[in-house]
Amino acid sequence: MSDEALIVLENVNKWFGPLHVLNDVSLSVARGEVVVVIGPSGSGKSTLCRSINRLEPINSGTITFDGKPLPAEGKALARLRSEVGMVFQSFNLFAHKTILQNVMLGPIKVRKEKSVEVRERAMSLLDRVGIGNQAEKYPAQLSGGQQQRVAIARALAMQPKALLFDEPTSALDPEMVGEVLDVMTSLAREGMTMVVVTHEMGFARHAANRVVFMADGQLVEQAAPAEFFANPKSDRAKDFLSKIL
Ligand code: ADP
Ligand code: MG
């Protein structure tokens, strides 16, 4: 495995019509690193996340993943999407499929893996996120926190090189936030490369290697969590922290 960063964005710009949503963003994420992205609503955090697995094409600049520029289409793009898992605020599970089927679907359909092998891996992932005993249920029979843990198992079933999380706990009732953050924290400790957009500052403090603060499409400041929370440098970061802490 090489030392080069796994995810590298250089001078990335993205517009939605006249709106400059990513303004010259440069960021690199090392293998095994956990980067938490914070910032006000509308600052471009989701767009940044989505640009990394090319759910959003960018207008200028470059993004490389594992040493290669992001592919624009076809099989290479499908491979990229399987290597960069994404977990959204809304869990997006298939309602008419069981929990186990939800986790098995990607590896079978996209990666053409054998069902026996995928089943074994899916069951062990469901155990790992604490849902092993619910495998035959349907999503609606599970709580929000359980469904989000299934969504994480589903992303892991593709054996991704990195995981992107876009506000994974924002849609959850407060009592379910902890169980999802616990799964994410253990993934972080096991060395998964993660980019996490979240308002959970406890997670940022304890699980992140680096905090990146965005405002108005710009990456305003980045630092180790202890440094960032103790000593934010920009006025915008100070203002943001004063409102949420
Ligand atoms: P955040 O995740 O930080 O709240 P987003 O990346 O979702 O920010 O959005 C950044 C800006 O881009 C916002 O002003 C938002 O309204 C706008 N935006 C996001 N997606 C689209 C889209 N598909 N079309 C037009 N504008 C968009
Ligand atoms: Mg967002």
Short mmCIF file of C-alpha atoms and ligand atoms in Angstrom, two decimals:
data_model
loop_
_atom_site.label_atom_id
_atom_site.label_comp_id
_atom_site.label_asym_id
_atom_site.label_seq_id
_atom_site.Cartn_x
_atom_site.Cartn_y
_atom_site.Cartn_z
CA MET A 1 0.00 0.00 0.00
CA SER A 2 1.37 3.39 -0.93
CA ASP A 3 1.85 6.40 1.32
CA GLU A 4 0.06 8.79 -0.98
CA ALA A 5 -3.23 10.23 0.27
CA LEU A 6 -6.30 8.18 -0.62
CA ILE A 7 -8.50 11.18 -1.50
CA VAL A 8 -7.02 14.35 -2.98
CA LEU A 9 -9.00 17.43 -4.03
CA GLU A 10 -7.07 20.23 -5.68
CA ASN A 11 -8.58 23.64 -6.39
CA VAL A 12 -12.04 22.20 -6.82
CA ASN A 13 -14.78 24.57 -7.99
CA LYS A 14 -18.44 23.84 -8.35
CA TRP A 15 -21.30 26.10 -9.32
CA PHE A 16 -25.03 25.54 -9.23
CA GLY A 17 -26.00 28.21 -11.75
CA PRO A 18 -24.67 31.47 -10.31
CA LEU A 19 -24.05 29.92 -6.89
CA HIS A 20 -20.39 29.14 -6.20
CA VAL A 21 -20.84 26.14 -3.87
CA LEU A 22 -17.26 24.86 -3.81
CA ASN A 23 -14.77 27.69 -4.02
CA ASP A 24 -11.25 26.52 -4.75
CA VAL A 25 -11.35 23.66 -2.26
CA SER A 26 -8.16 21.68 -1.70
CA LEU A 27 -8.14 18.80 0.75
CA SER A 28 -6.33 15.53 1.07
CA VAL A 29 -7.34 12.59 3.20
CA ALA A 30 -4.70 10.06 4.16
CA ARG A 31 -5.33 6.32 4.30
CA GLY A 32 -6.91 5.49 7.63
CA GLU A 33 -7.61 9.11 8.41
CA VAL A 34 -10.93 10.34 9.82
CA VAL A 35 -11.83 13.86 8.69
CA VAL A 36 -14.88 15.56 10.17
CA VAL A 37 -16.38 18.37 8.08
CA ILE A 38 -18.39 21.01 9.92
CA GLY A 39 -19.88 24.34 8.99
CA PRO A 40 -23.14 26.25 8.65
CA SER A 41 -26.04 24.97 6.59
CA GLY A 42 -25.55 25.71 2.90
CA SER A 43 -21.75 25.95 3.16
CA GLY A 44 -21.18 23.13 0.66
CA LYS A 45 -20.50 20.15 2.96
CA SER A 46 -22.89 17.76 1.19
CA THR A 47 -21.68 18.88 -2.21
CA LEU A 48 -18.09 18.25 -1.13
CA CYS A 49 -19.00 14.74 0.01
CA ARG A 50 -21.00 13.99 -3.11
CA SER A 51 -18.24 15.23 -5.39
CA ILE A 52 -15.85 12.61 -3.96
CA ASN A 53 -17.84 9.71 -5.39
CA ARG A 54 -18.98 11.79 -8.33
CA LEU A 55 -22.62 12.02 -7.41
CA GLU A 56 -21.91 15.66 -8.29
CA PRO A 57 -19.55 16.45 -11.17
CA ILE A 58 -17.25 19.40 -10.54
CA ASN A 59 -16.62 22.36 -12.87
CA SER A 60 -12.88 22.76 -12.38
CA GLY A 61 -9.98 21.43 -10.38
CA THR A 62 -9.10 17.77 -9.87
CA ILE A 63 -10.14 14.98 -7.57
CA THR A 64 -8.12 11.79 -7.37
CA PHE A 65 -9.04 8.64 -5.48
CA ASP A 66 -6.37 6.05 -4.77
CA GLY A 67 -4.01 7.75 -7.19
CA LYS A 68 -6.41 7.98 -10.13
CA PRO A 69 -8.62 10.84 -11.36
CA LEU A 70 -12.31 10.16 -10.75
CA PRO A 71 -13.82 8.36 -13.72
CA ALA A 72 -16.74 10.11 -15.42
CA GLU A 73 -18.85 7.12 -16.41
CA GLY A 74 -19.22 3.44 -17.13
CA LYS A 75 -17.70 0.53 -15.28
CA ALA A 76 -14.92 2.62 -13.82
CA LEU A 77 -17.48 4.91 -12.19
CA ALA A 78 -19.42 1.92 -10.84
CA ARG A 79 -16.16 0.60 -9.38
CA LEU A 80 -15.40 3.97 -7.78
CA ARG A 81 -18.86 4.04 -6.19
CA SER A 82 -18.24 0.60 -4.70
CA GLU A 83 -14.86 1.70 -3.37
CA VAL A 84 -16.25 4.87 -1.82
CA GLY A 85 -19.26 3.96 0.28
CA MET A 86 -21.75 6.63 1.25
CA VAL A 87 -24.10 6.83 4.20
CA PHE A 88 -26.82 9.47 4.02
CA GLN A 89 -29.05 11.20 6.53
CA SER A 90 -32.03 9.26 5.12
CA PHE A 91 -31.03 5.63 5.20
CA ASN A 92 -32.39 4.78 1.73
CA LEU A 93 -32.93 1.09 2.43
CA PHE A 94 -35.12 -0.89 0.01
CA ALA A 95 -38.45 -1.16 1.82
CA HIS A 96 -39.57 -4.35 0.09
CA LYS A 97 -36.35 -6.25 0.81
CA THR A 98 -35.24 -7.79 4.09
CA ILE A 99 -32.34 -6.36 6.08
CA LEU A 100 -30.11 -9.20 4.91
CA GLN A 101 -31.16 -8.73 1.26
CA ASN A 102 -30.45 -5.01 1.53
CA VAL A 103 -26.89 -5.73 2.63
CA MET A 104 -26.34 -8.48 0.03
CA LEU A 105 -27.69 -6.61 -2.97
CA GLY A 106 -24.69 -4.45 -3.93
CA PRO A 107 -22.03 -7.17 -3.87
CA ILE A 108 -24.27 -9.50 -5.92
CA LYS A 109 -25.64 -7.01 -8.45
CA VAL A 110 -22.68 -4.66 -8.84
CA ARG A 111 -19.70 -6.86 -8.03
CA LYS A 112 -21.21 -10.12 -9.32
CA GLU A 113 -20.10 -12.00 -6.24
CA LYS A 114 -21.43 -15.42 -5.27
CA SER A 115 -24.47 -15.32 -3.05
CA VAL A 116 -23.12 -17.86 -0.51
CA GLU A 117 -20.01 -15.82 0.16
CA VAL A 118 -21.89 -12.54 0.27
CA ARG A 119 -24.43 -13.97 2.71
CA GLU A 120 -21.71 -14.98 5.12
CA ARG A 121 -20.06 -11.56 4.95
CA ALA A 122 -23.41 -9.74 5.23
CA MET A 123 -24.34 -11.74 8.34
CA SER A 124 -21.02 -11.02 9.99
CA LEU A 125 -21.38 -7.30 9.18
CA LEU A 126 -24.90 -7.27 10.62
CA ASP A 127 -23.50 -8.88 13.77
CA ARG A 128 -20.80 -6.27 13.87
CA VAL A 129 -23.32 -3.42 13.84
CA GLY A 130 -25.48 -5.26 16.38
CA ILE A 131 -28.37 -6.21 14.05
CA GLY A 132 -27.58 -9.90 13.42
CA ASN A 133 -30.82 -11.04 15.04
CA GLN A 134 -32.95 -8.78 12.80
CA ALA A 135 -31.65 -10.04 9.44
CA GLU A 136 -35.00 -11.39 8.21
CA LYS A 137 -37.02 -8.31 9.15
CA TYR A 138 -37.97 -5.47 6.81
CA PRO A 139 -36.65 -1.91 7.26
CA ALA A 140 -39.97 -0.53 8.55
CA GLN A 141 -39.83 -3.01 11.44
CA LEU A 142 -36.57 -1.46 12.70
CA SER A 143 -35.92 1.79 14.54
CA GLY A 144 -34.16 4.66 12.77
CA GLY A 145 -30.92 3.93 14.61
CA GLN A 146 -31.08 0.27 13.60
CA GLN A 147 -31.83 1.20 9.97
CA GLN A 148 -28.85 3.53 9.87
CA ARG A 149 -26.63 0.74 11.24
CA VAL A 150 -27.94 -1.49 8.44
CA ALA A 151 -27.04 1.26 5.94
CA ILE A 152 -23.49 1.23 7.34
CA ALA A 153 -23.33 -2.58 7.05
CA ARG A 154 -24.60 -2.27 3.48
CA ALA A 155 -21.83 0.18 2.60
CA LEU A 156 -19.24 -2.09 4.27
CA ALA A 157 -20.47 -5.12 2.32
CA MET A 158 -18.89 -3.60 -0.79
CA GLN A 159 -15.52 -3.69 1.00
CA PRO A 160 -14.94 0.01 0.37
CA LYS A 161 -11.60 1.77 0.68
CA ALA A 162 -13.31 4.82 2.17
CA LEU A 163 -16.67 5.77 3.65
CA LEU A 164 -18.41 9.13 3.33
CA PHE A 165 -21.05 10.04 5.91
CA ASP A 166 -23.39 12.97 5.27
CA GLU A 167 -25.07 13.89 8.57
CA PRO A 168 -25.74 10.24 9.39
CA THR A 169 -27.44 11.00 12.71
CA SER A 170 -29.38 14.16 11.83
CA ALA A 171 -32.64 12.34 11.09
CA LEU A 172 -32.53 10.21 14.24
CA ASP A 173 -34.35 10.60 17.52
CA PRO A 174 -31.80 11.73 20.12
CA GLU A 175 -31.77 8.41 21.98
CA MET A 176 -30.59 6.63 18.82
CA VAL A 177 -27.71 8.88 17.92
CA GLY A 178 -25.26 7.17 20.27
CA GLU A 179 -25.65 3.67 18.83
CA VAL A 180 -24.82 4.93 15.34
CA LEU A 181 -21.88 7.04 16.52
CA ASP A 182 -20.56 3.99 18.43
CA VAL A 183 -20.45 1.96 15.20
CA MET A 184 -18.73 4.84 13.40
CA THR A 185 -16.22 5.25 16.22
CA SER A 186 -15.27 1.59 16.09
CA LEU A 187 -14.82 1.78 12.30
CA ALA A 188 -12.58 4.80 12.82
CA ARG A 189 -10.50 2.91 15.39
CA GLU A 190 -10.18 -0.05 13.02
CA GLY A 191 -8.53 2.21 10.47
CA MET A 192 -11.30 2.93 7.97
CA THR A 193 -10.71 6.10 5.94
CA MET A 194 -13.71 8.31 6.65
CA VAL A 195 -15.05 11.73 5.70
CA VAL A 196 -17.86 12.62 8.08
CA VAL A 197 -20.17 15.62 7.82
CA THR A 198 -21.76 15.96 11.25
CA HIS A 199 -22.93 18.34 13.92
CA GLU A 200 -21.92 15.84 16.62
CA MET A 201 -19.00 17.66 18.16
CA GLY A 202 -18.38 14.84 20.64
CA PHE A 203 -17.69 12.52 17.73
CA ALA A 204 -15.44 15.14 16.13
CA ARG A 205 -13.45 15.52 19.36
CA HIS A 206 -13.03 11.84 20.07
CA ALA A 207 -12.93 10.07 16.72
CA ALA A 208 -11.57 12.57 14.20
CA ASN A 209 -7.94 13.02 13.27
CA ARG A 210 -8.78 16.36 11.71
CA VAL A 211 -11.63 18.84 11.67
CA VAL A 212 -12.30 20.84 8.53
CA PHE A 213 -14.44 23.96 8.81
CA MET A 214 -16.31 25.16 5.72
CA ALA A 215 -18.22 28.38 5.12
CA ASP A 216 -19.64 29.79 1.88
CA GLY A 217 -18.09 27.04 -0.22
CA GLN A 218 -14.62 27.63 1.13
CA LEU A 219 -12.48 25.47 3.30
CA VAL A 220 -11.80 28.13 5.89
CA GLU A 221 -9.68 26.28 8.40
CA GLN A 222 -8.56 22.82 9.41
CA ALA A 223 -6.80 21.47 12.47
CA ALA A 224 -6.61 18.56 14.89
CA PRO A 225 -9.85 18.53 16.93
CA ALA A 226 -8.30 19.54 20.26
CA GLU A 227 -6.57 22.47 18.57
CA PHE A 228 -9.62 23.51 16.55
CA PHE A 229 -12.07 23.50 19.46
CA ALA A 230 -9.65 25.15 21.90
CA ASN A 231 -8.32 27.73 19.50
CA PRO A 232 -10.37 28.35 16.34
CA LYS A 233 -8.50 30.90 14.25
CA SER A 234 -11.04 32.42 11.88
CA ASP A 235 -13.87 34.68 12.98
CA ARG A 236 -16.32 32.51 11.07
CA ALA A 237 -15.26 29.37 12.94
CA LYS A 238 -15.41 31.21 16.28
CA ASP A 239 -18.88 32.47 15.45
CA PHE A 240 -20.05 29.01 14.36
CA LEU A 241 -18.71 27.33 17.49
CA SER A 242 -20.23 29.97 19.75
CA LYS A 243 -23.64 29.07 18.32
CA ILE A 244 -23.41 25.31 18.63
CA LEU A 245 -21.34 24.64 21.74
P1 ADP B 1 -24.52 21.92 3.22
O1 ADP B 1 -24.47 20.43 3.08
O2 ADP B 1 -23.29 22.49 3.85
O3 ADP B 1 -25.76 22.40 3.91
P2 ADP B 1 -24.90 21.87 0.35
O4 ADP B 1 -23.67 21.31 -0.24
O5 ADP B 1 -26.09 20.97 0.46
O6 ADP B 1 -24.55 22.54 1.76
O7 ADP B 1 -25.37 23.13 -0.48
C1 ADP B 1 -24.53 24.21 -0.79
C2 ADP B 1 -25.33 25.24 -1.56
O8 ADP B 1 -25.68 24.71 -2.82
C3 ADP B 1 -26.62 25.63 -0.88
O9 ADP B 1 -26.84 27.00 -1.12
C4 ADP B 1 -27.66 24.80 -1.60
O10 ADP B 1 -28.91 25.40 -1.59
C5 ADP B 1 -27.09 24.72 -2.99
N1 ADP B 1 -27.43 23.48 -3.70
C6 ADP B 1 -27.20 22.21 -3.27
N2 ADP B 1 -27.58 21.30 -4.17
C7 ADP B 1 -28.10 22.01 -5.22
C8 ADP B 1 -28.68 21.66 -6.48
N3 ADP B 1 -28.80 20.38 -6.85
N4 ADP B 1 -29.09 22.65 -7.28
C9 ADP B 1 -28.98 23.96 -6.92
N5 ADP B 1 -28.43 24.35 -5.76
C10 ADP B 1 -28.00 23.41 -4.91
MG MG B 2 -25.74 18.96 3.78
#
